Short mmCIF file of C-alpha atoms in Angstrom, two decimals:
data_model
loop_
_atom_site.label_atom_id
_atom_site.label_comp_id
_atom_site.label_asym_id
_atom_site.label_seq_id
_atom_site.Cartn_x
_atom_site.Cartn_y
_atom_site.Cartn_z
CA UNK A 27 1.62 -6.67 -27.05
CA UNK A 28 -1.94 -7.66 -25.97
CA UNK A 29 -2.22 -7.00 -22.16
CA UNK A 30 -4.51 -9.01 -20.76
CA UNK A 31 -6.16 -7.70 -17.09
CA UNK A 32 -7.48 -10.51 -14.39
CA UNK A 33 -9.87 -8.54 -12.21
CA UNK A 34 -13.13 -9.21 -10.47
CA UNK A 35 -16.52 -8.34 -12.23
CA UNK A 36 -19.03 -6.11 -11.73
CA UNK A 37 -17.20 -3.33 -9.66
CA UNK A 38 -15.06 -0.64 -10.70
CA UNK A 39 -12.93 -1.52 -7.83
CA UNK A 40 -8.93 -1.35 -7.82
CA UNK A 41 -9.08 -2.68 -11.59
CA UNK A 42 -10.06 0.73 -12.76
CA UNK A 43 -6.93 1.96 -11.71
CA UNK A 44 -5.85 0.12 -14.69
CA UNK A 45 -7.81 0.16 -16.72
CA UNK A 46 -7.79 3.61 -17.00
CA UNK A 47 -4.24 3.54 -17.91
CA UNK A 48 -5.11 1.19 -20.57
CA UNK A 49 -8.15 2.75 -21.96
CA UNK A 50 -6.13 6.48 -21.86
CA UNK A 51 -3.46 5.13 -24.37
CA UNK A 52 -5.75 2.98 -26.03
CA UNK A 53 -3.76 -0.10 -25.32
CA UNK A 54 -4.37 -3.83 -27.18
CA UNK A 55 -6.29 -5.10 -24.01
CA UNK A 56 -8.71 -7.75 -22.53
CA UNK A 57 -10.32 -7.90 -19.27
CA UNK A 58 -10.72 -11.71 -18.42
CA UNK A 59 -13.65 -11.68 -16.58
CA UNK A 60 -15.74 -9.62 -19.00
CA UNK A 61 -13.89 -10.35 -23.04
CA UNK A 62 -13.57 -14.29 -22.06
CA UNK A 63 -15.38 -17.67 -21.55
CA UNK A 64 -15.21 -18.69 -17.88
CA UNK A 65 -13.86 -15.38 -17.28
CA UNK A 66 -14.13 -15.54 -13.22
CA UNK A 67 -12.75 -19.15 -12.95
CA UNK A 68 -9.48 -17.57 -15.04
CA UNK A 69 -9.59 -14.60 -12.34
CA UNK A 70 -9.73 -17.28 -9.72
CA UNK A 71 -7.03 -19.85 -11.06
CA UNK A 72 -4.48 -17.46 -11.34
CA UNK A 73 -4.69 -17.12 -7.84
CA UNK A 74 -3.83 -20.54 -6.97
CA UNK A 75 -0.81 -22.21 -6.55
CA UNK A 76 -1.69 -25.09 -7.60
CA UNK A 77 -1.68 -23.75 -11.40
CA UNK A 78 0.92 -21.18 -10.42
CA UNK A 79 4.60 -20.60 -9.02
CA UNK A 80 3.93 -17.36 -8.16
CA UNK A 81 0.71 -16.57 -7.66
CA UNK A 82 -0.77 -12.80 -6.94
CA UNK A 83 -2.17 -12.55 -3.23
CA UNK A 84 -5.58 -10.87 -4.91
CA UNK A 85 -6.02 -8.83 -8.23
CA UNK A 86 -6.29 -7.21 -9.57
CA UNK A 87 -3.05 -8.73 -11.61
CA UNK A 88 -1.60 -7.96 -14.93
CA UNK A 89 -0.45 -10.44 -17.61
CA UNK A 90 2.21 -9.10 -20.64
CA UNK A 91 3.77 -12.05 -22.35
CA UNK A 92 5.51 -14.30 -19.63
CA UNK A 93 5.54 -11.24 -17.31
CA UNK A 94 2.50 -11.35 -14.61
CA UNK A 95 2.48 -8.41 -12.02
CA UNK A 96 -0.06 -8.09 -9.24
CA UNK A 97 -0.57 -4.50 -6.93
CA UNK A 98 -2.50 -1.35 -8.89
CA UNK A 99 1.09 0.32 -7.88
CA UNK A 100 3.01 -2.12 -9.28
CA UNK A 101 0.95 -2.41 -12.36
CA UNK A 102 0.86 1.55 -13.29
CA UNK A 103 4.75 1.29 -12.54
CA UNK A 104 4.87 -1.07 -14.92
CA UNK A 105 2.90 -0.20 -17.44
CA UNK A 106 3.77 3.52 -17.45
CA UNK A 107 6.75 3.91 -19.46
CA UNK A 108 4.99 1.35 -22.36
CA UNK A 109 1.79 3.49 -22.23
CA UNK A 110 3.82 7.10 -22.39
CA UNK A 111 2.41 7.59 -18.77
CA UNK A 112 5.52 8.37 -17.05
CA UNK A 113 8.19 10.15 -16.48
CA UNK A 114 11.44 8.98 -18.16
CA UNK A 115 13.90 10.10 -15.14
CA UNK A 116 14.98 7.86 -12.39
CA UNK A 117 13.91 10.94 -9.15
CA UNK A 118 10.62 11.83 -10.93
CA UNK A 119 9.72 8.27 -11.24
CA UNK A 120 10.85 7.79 -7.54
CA UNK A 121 8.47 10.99 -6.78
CA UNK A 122 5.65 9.23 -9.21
CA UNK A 123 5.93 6.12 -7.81
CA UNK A 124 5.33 7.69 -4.14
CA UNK A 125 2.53 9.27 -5.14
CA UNK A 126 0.96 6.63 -6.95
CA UNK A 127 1.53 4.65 -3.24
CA UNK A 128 0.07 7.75 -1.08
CA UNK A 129 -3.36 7.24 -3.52
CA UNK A 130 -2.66 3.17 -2.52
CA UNK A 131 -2.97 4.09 0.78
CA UNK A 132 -5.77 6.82 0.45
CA UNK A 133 -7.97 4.36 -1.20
CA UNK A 134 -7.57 2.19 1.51
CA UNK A 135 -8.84 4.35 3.71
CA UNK A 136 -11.58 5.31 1.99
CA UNK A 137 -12.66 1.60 1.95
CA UNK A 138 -12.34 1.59 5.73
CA UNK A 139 -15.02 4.15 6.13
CA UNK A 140 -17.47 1.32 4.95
CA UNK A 141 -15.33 -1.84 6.26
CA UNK A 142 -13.25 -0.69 9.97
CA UNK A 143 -13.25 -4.12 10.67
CA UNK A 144 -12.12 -5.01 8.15
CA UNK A 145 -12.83 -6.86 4.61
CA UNK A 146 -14.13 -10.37 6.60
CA UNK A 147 -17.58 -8.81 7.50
CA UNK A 148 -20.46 -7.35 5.57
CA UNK A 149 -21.13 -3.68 5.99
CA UNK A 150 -24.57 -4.34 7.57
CA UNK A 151 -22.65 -6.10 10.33
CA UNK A 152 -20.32 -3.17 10.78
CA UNK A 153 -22.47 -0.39 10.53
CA UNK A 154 -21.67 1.45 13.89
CA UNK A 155 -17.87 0.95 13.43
CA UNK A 156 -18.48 2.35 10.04
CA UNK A 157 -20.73 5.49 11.36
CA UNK A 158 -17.68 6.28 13.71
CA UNK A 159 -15.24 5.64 11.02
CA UNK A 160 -16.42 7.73 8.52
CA UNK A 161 -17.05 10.89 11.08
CA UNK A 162 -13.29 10.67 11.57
CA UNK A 163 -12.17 10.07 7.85
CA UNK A 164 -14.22 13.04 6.75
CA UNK A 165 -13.03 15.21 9.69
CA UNK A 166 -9.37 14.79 9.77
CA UNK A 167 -7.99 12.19 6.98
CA UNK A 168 -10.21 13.20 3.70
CA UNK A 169 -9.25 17.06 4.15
CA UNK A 170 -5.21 16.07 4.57
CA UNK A 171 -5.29 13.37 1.71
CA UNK A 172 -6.86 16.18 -0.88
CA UNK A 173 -5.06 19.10 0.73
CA UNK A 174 -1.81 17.09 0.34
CA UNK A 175 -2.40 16.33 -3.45
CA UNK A 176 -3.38 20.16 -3.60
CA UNK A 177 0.06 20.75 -2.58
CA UNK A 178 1.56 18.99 -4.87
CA UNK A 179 -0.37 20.14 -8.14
CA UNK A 180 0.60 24.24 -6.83
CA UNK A 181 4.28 23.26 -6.04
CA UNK A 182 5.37 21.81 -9.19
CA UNK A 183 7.53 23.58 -10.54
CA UNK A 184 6.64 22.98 -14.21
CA UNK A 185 2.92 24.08 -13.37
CA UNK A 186 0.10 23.26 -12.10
CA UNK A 187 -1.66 20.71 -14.46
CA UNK A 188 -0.03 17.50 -13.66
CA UNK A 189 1.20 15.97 -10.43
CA UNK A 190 4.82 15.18 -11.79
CA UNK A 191 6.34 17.18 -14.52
CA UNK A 192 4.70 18.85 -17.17
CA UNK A 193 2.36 15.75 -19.04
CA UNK A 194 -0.45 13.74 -17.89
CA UNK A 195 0.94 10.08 -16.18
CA UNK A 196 -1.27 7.15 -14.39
CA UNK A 197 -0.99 8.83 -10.75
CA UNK A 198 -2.82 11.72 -12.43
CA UNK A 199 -5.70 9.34 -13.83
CA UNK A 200 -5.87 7.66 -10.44
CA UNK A 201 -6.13 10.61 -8.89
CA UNK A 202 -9.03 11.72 -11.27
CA UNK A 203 -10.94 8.17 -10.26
CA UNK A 204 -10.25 8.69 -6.09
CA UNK A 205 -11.67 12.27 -7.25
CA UNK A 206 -15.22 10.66 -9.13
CA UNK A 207 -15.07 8.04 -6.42
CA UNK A 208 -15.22 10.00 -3.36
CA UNK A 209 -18.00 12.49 -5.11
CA UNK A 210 -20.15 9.21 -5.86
CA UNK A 211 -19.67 7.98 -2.04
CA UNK A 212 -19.85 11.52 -0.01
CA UNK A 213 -21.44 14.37 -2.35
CA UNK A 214 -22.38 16.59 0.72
CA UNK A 215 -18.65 16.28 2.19
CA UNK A 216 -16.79 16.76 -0.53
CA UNK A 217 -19.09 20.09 -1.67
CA UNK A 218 -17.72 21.68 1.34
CA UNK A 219 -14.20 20.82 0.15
CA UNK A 220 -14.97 22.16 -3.28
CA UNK A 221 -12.40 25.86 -2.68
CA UNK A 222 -10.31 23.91 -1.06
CA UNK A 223 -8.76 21.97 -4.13
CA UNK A 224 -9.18 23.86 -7.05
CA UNK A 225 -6.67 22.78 -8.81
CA UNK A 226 -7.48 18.88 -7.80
CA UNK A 227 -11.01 19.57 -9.67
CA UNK A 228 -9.13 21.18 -12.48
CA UNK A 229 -6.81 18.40 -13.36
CA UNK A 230 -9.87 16.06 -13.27
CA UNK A 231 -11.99 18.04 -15.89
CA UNK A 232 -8.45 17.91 -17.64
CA UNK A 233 -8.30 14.30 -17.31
CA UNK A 234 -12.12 13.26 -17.97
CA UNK A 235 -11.77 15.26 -21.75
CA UNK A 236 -8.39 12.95 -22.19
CA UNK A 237 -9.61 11.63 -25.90
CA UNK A 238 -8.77 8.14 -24.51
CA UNK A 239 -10.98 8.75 -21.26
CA UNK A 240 -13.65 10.53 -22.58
CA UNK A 241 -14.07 8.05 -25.31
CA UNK A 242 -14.03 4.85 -22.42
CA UNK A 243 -16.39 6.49 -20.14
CA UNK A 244 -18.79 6.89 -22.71
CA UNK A 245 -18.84 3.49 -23.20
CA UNK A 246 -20.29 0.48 -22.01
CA UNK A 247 -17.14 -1.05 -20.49
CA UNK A 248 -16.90 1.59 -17.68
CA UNK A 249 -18.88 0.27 -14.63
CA UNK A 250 -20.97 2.39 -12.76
CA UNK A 251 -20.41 3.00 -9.17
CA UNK A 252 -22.02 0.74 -6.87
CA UNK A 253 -22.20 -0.76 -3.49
CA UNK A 254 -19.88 -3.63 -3.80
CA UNK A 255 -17.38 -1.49 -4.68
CA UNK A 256 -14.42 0.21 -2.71
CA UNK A 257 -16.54 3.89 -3.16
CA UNK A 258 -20.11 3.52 -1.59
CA UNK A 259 -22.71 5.83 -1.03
CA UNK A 260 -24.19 5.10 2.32
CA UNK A 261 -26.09 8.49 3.05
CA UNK A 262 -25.72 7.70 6.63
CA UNK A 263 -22.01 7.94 6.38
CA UNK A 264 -21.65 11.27 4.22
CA UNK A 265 -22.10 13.49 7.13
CA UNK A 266 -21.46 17.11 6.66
CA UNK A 267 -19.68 19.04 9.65
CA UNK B 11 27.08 7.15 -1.21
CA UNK B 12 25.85 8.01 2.17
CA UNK B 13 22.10 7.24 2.91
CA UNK B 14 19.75 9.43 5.16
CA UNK B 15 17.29 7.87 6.84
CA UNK B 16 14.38 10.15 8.20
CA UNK B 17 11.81 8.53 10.17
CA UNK B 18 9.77 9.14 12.98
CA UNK B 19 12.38 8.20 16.91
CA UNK B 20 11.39 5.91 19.43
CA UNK B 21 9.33 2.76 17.90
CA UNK B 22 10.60 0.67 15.42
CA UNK B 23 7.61 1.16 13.14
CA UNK B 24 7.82 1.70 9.46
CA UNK B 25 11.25 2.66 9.22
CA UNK B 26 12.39 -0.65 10.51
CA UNK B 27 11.99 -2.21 7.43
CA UNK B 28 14.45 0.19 5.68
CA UNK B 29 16.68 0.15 8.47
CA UNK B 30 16.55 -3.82 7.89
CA UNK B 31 17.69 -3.51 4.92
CA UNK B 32 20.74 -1.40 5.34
CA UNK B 33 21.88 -3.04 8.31
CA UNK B 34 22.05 -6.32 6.60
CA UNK B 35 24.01 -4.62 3.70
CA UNK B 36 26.35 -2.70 6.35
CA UNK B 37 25.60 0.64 4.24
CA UNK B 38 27.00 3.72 5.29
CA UNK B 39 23.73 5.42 6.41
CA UNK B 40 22.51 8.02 9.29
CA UNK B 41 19.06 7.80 11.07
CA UNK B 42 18.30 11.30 11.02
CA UNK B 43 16.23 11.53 13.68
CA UNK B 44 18.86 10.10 16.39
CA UNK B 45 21.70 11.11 14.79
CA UNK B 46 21.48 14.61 14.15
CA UNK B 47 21.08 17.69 15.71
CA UNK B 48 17.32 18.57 16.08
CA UNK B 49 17.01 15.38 14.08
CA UNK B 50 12.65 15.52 14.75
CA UNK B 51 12.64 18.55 13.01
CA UNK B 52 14.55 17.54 10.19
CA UNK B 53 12.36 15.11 10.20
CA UNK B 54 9.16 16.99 9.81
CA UNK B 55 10.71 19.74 7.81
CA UNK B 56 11.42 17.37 4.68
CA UNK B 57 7.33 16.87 5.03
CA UNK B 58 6.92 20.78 4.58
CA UNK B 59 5.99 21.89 0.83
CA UNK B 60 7.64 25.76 2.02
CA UNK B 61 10.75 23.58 1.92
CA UNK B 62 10.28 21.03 -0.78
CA UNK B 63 8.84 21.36 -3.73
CA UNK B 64 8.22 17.81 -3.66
CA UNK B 65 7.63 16.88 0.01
CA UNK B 66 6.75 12.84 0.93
CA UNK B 67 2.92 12.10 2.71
CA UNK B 68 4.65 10.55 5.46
CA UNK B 69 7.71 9.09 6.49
CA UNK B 70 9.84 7.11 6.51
CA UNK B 71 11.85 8.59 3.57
CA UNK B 72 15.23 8.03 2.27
CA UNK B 73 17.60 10.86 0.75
CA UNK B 74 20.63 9.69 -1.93
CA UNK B 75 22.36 12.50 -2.72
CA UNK B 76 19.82 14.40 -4.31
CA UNK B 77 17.42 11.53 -5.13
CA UNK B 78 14.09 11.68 -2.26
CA UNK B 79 12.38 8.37 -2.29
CA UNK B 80 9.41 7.94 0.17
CA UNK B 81 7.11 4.51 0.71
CA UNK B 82 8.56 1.65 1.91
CA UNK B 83 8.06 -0.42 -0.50
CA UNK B 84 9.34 2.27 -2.71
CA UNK B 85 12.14 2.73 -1.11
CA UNK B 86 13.45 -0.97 -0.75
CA UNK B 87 12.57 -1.08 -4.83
CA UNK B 88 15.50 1.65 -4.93
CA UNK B 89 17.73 -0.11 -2.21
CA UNK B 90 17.68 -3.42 -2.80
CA UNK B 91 19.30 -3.62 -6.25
CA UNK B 92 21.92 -1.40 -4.93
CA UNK B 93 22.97 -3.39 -1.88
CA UNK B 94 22.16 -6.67 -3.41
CA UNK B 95 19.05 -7.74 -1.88
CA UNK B 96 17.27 -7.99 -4.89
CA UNK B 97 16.12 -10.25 -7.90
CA UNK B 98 18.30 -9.03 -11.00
CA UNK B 99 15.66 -10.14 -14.18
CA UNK B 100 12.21 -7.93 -14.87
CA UNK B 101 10.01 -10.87 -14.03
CA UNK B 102 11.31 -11.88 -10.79
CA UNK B 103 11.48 -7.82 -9.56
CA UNK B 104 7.91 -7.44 -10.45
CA UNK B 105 7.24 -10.58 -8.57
CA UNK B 106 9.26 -9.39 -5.64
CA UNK B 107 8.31 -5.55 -5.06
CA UNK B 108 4.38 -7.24 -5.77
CA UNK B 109 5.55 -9.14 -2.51
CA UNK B 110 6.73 -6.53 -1.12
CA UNK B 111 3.12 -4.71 -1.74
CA UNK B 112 1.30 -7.52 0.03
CA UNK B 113 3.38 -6.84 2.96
CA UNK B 114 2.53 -3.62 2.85
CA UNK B 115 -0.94 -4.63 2.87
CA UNK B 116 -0.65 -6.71 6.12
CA UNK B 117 1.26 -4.43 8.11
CA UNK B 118 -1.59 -1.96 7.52
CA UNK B 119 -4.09 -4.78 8.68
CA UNK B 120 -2.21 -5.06 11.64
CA UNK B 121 -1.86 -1.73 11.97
CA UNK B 122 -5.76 -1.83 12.07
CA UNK B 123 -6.45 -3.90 14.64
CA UNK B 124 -5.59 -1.11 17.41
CA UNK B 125 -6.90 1.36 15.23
CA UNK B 126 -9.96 0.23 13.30
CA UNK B 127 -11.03 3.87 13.61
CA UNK B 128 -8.38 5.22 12.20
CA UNK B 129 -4.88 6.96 12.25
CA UNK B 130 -7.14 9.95 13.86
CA UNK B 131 -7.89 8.75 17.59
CA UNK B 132 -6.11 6.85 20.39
CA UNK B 133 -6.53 3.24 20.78
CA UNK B 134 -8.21 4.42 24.70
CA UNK B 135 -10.88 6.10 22.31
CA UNK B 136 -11.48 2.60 20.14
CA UNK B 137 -11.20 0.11 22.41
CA UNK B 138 -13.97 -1.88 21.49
CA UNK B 139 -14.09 -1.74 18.01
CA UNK B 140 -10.43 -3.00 18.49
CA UNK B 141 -11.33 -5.95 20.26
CA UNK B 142 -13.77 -6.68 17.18
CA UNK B 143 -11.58 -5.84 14.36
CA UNK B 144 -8.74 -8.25 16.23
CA UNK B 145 -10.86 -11.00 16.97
CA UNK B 146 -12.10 -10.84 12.52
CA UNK B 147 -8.39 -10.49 12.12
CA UNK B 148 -6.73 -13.38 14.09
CA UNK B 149 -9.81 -15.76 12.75
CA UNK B 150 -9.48 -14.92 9.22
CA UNK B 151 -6.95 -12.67 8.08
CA UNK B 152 -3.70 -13.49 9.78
CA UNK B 153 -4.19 -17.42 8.69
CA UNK B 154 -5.01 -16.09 5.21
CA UNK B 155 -1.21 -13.77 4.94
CA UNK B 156 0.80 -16.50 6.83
CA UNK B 157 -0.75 -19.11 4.15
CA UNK B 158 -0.04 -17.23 1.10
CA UNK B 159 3.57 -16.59 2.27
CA UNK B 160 4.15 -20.21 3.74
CA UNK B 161 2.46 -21.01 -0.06
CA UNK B 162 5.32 -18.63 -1.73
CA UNK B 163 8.20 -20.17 0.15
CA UNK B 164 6.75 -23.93 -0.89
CA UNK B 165 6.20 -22.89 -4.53
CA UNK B 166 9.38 -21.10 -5.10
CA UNK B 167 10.89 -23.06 -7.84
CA UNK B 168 14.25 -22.69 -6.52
CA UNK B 169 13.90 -24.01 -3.13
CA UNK B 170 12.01 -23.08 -0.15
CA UNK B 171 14.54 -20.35 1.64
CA UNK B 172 13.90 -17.59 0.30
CA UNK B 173 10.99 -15.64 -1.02
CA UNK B 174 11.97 -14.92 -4.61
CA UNK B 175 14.93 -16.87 -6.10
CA UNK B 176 18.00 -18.35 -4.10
CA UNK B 177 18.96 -15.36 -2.29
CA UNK B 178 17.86 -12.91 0.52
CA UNK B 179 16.13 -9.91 -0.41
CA UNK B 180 14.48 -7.08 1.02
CA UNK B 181 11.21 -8.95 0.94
CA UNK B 182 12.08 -11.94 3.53
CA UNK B 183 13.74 -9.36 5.97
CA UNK B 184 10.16 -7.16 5.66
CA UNK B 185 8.99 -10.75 6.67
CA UNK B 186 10.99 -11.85 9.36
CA UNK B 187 9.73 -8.66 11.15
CA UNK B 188 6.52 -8.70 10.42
CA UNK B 189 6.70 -12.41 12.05
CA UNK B 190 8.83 -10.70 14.89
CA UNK B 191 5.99 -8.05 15.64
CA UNK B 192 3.39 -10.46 15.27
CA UNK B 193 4.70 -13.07 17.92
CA UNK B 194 5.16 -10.05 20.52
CA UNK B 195 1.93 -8.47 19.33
CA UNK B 196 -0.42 -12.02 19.30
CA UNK B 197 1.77 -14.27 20.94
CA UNK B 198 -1.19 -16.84 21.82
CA UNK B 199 -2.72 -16.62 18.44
CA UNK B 200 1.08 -17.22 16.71
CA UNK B 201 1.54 -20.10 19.01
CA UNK B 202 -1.43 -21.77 17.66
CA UNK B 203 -0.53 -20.70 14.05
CA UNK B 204 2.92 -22.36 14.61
CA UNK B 205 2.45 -25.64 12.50
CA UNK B 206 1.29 -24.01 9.86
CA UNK B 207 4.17 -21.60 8.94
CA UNK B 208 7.47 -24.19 9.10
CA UNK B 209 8.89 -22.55 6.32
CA UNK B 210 8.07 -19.05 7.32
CA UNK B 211 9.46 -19.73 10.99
CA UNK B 212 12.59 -21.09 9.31
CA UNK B 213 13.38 -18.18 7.01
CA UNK B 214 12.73 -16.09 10.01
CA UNK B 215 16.21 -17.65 11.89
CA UNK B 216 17.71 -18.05 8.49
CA UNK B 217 17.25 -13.50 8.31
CA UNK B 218 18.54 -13.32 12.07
CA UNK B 219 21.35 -15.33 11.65
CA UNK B 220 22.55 -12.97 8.90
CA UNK B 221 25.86 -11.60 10.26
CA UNK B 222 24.80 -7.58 9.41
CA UNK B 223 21.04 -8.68 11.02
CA UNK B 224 22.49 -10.35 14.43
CA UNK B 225 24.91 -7.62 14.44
CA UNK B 226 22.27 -5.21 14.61
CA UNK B 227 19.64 -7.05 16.94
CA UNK B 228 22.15 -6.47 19.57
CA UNK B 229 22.95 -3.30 18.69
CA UNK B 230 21.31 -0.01 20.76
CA UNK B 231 20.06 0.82 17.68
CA UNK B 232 17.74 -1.65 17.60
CA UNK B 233 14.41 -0.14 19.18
CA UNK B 234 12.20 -2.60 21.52
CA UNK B 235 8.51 -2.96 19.74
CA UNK B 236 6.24 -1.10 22.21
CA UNK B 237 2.59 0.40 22.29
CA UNK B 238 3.51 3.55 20.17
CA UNK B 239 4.18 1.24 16.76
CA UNK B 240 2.77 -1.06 14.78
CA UNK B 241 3.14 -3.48 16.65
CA UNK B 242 1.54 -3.28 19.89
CA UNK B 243 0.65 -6.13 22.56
CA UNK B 244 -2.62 -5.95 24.61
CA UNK B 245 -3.42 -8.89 25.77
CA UNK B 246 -7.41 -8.08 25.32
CA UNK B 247 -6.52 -8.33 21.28
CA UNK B 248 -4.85 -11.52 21.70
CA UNK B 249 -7.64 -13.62 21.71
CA UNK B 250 -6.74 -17.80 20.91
CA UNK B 251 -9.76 -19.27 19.09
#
């Protein structure tokens, strides 16, 4: 099965989520807008419904055979038990499934701190919304998202090296890029964080020397950080209390 | 199999949209929070990892027996096969719990537009970046949802009814109160969007005609939307273009 992943260029954005996945298991993949001609206007067509019955509100989106499935969420649900990246029981994958949402949401947030008013402007015409934003994010919401994931790891009850169960699945290499991410955008608040989820920091050295991951992020197909993306580093919004 | 609700009493909020769901089945389920004993507390104690070893984010959450599920959208993925308001075939579930997803994703925009700041302060303290972030949302981002759904309905290869296939599911009651909160949140700006969302307005009597819906819209249960939810109305957001 060649999977074949419609995502916008030149960010790491939500597409990494999956790509991770992909790259981790070493899945028979392309990504349109980089492996194809016309790459973007694919990315773009699928999103109309004039070419489409059921067309994805925005990628990125996920084509197997006949099957197309749009949300990172819904893709990593998806594409877990294929890649060996889940767990096989109905409440695990319920738990897995949550937590793969709770990083949904997390993300979103952290794109907030850069866009409070949302996606429609540019960040230079937001920049005061975003100062206040971010103060509050790194204050009260970036210390409960990573303490709650801290949680997690230390009350499993088959250890500490995985979020759910006992092997690595795709919340755990999400959680590994939200981790890279959020160093990349706020290096001075997360260093004050650094005791505070030790075991966080351990899974992600676990998951960046993942043969699968260490071998894509050597390469040339993993996109740098930047800011276009979802994780930005705006000194002026990495305050440190 | 009796279903416990736990969710947050007095606004509708993101329960509602579980609560929806198993109204319109007539399934034999308790709202924890009103109808227990010291129901809050239950509440919060299913949140606390000294009682759980694997404790939700946030609620709403739904116990089964002993199956946890938390998410909305992951929780009407468990649901709605089981009370029959949901596609049967891979394809079409992918398709629907991606719709599902994109709901998500607007009710957090919405969400937003009181609280562009964040979850972290109250709407007195972000009053002004409010007004901003609902004047970006009524002009772009509200037409842009109530186009892609009105676009779903009219594409739907099996008539224009209901979201996904012939039949209700989960996903068009999540709609019909999403166009419920919006019309007491923005009622000017929903007036003027009126023309353009026939099919949507449609499928929203079609849901409260359902004889487990009506049922429950004049129920007590039913909670009024108010200024504590989602969904709140201040007439300095509602700005008509």
């Amino acid at each position: 099965m060649r999977y074949e992943l419609y995502y916008w260029p030149g960010i790491p954005g939500r597409g990494e989520f999956v790509r991770l996945a992909l790259e981790d298991a070493d899945a028979d993949y392309i990504d349109i807008a980089y492996d194809t001609e016309n790459g973007l206007d694919r990315v773009n067509r699928g999103l109309d419904f004039d070419h489409n019955s059921a067309a994805p509100f925005a990628p990125p989106y996920l084509r197997a055979g006949d099957i197309e499935v749009s949300h990172v969420a819904n893709i990593l649900q998806f594409l877990g038990p294929r890649l060996r990246l889940a767990p096989t029981d109905e409440a695990p994958q319920l738990w897995w499934h949550g937590l793969q949402l709770t990083l949904t949401d997390f993300v979103a947030e952290i794109h907030d701190t850069h866009h409070p008013l949302g996606p429609g402007l540019y960040y230079e015409d937001q920049k005061r919304e975003a100062t206040r934003r971010s103060a509050v994010f790194l204050e009260q919401r970036l210390p409960k998202f990573l303490n709650y994931f801290e949680q997690v790891l230390a009350h499993n009850p088959t250890g500490d090296e995985w979020l759910v169960g006992d092997a690595c699945t795709t919340a755990d290499l999400s959680l590994f890029h939200v981790v890279r991410g959020l160093r990349y955008a706020f290096p001075a608040a997360m260093t004050q964080h650094k005791h505070a989820m030790a075991r966080i920091a351990a899974l992600t050295e676990r998951v960046a020397a993942r043969p699968g991951i260490a071998r894509y992020l050597d390469s040339a197909r993993r996109i740098a950080f930047n800011e276009d993306g979802i994780f930005r580093h705006y000194p002026e919004l990495d305050v440190a209390r």
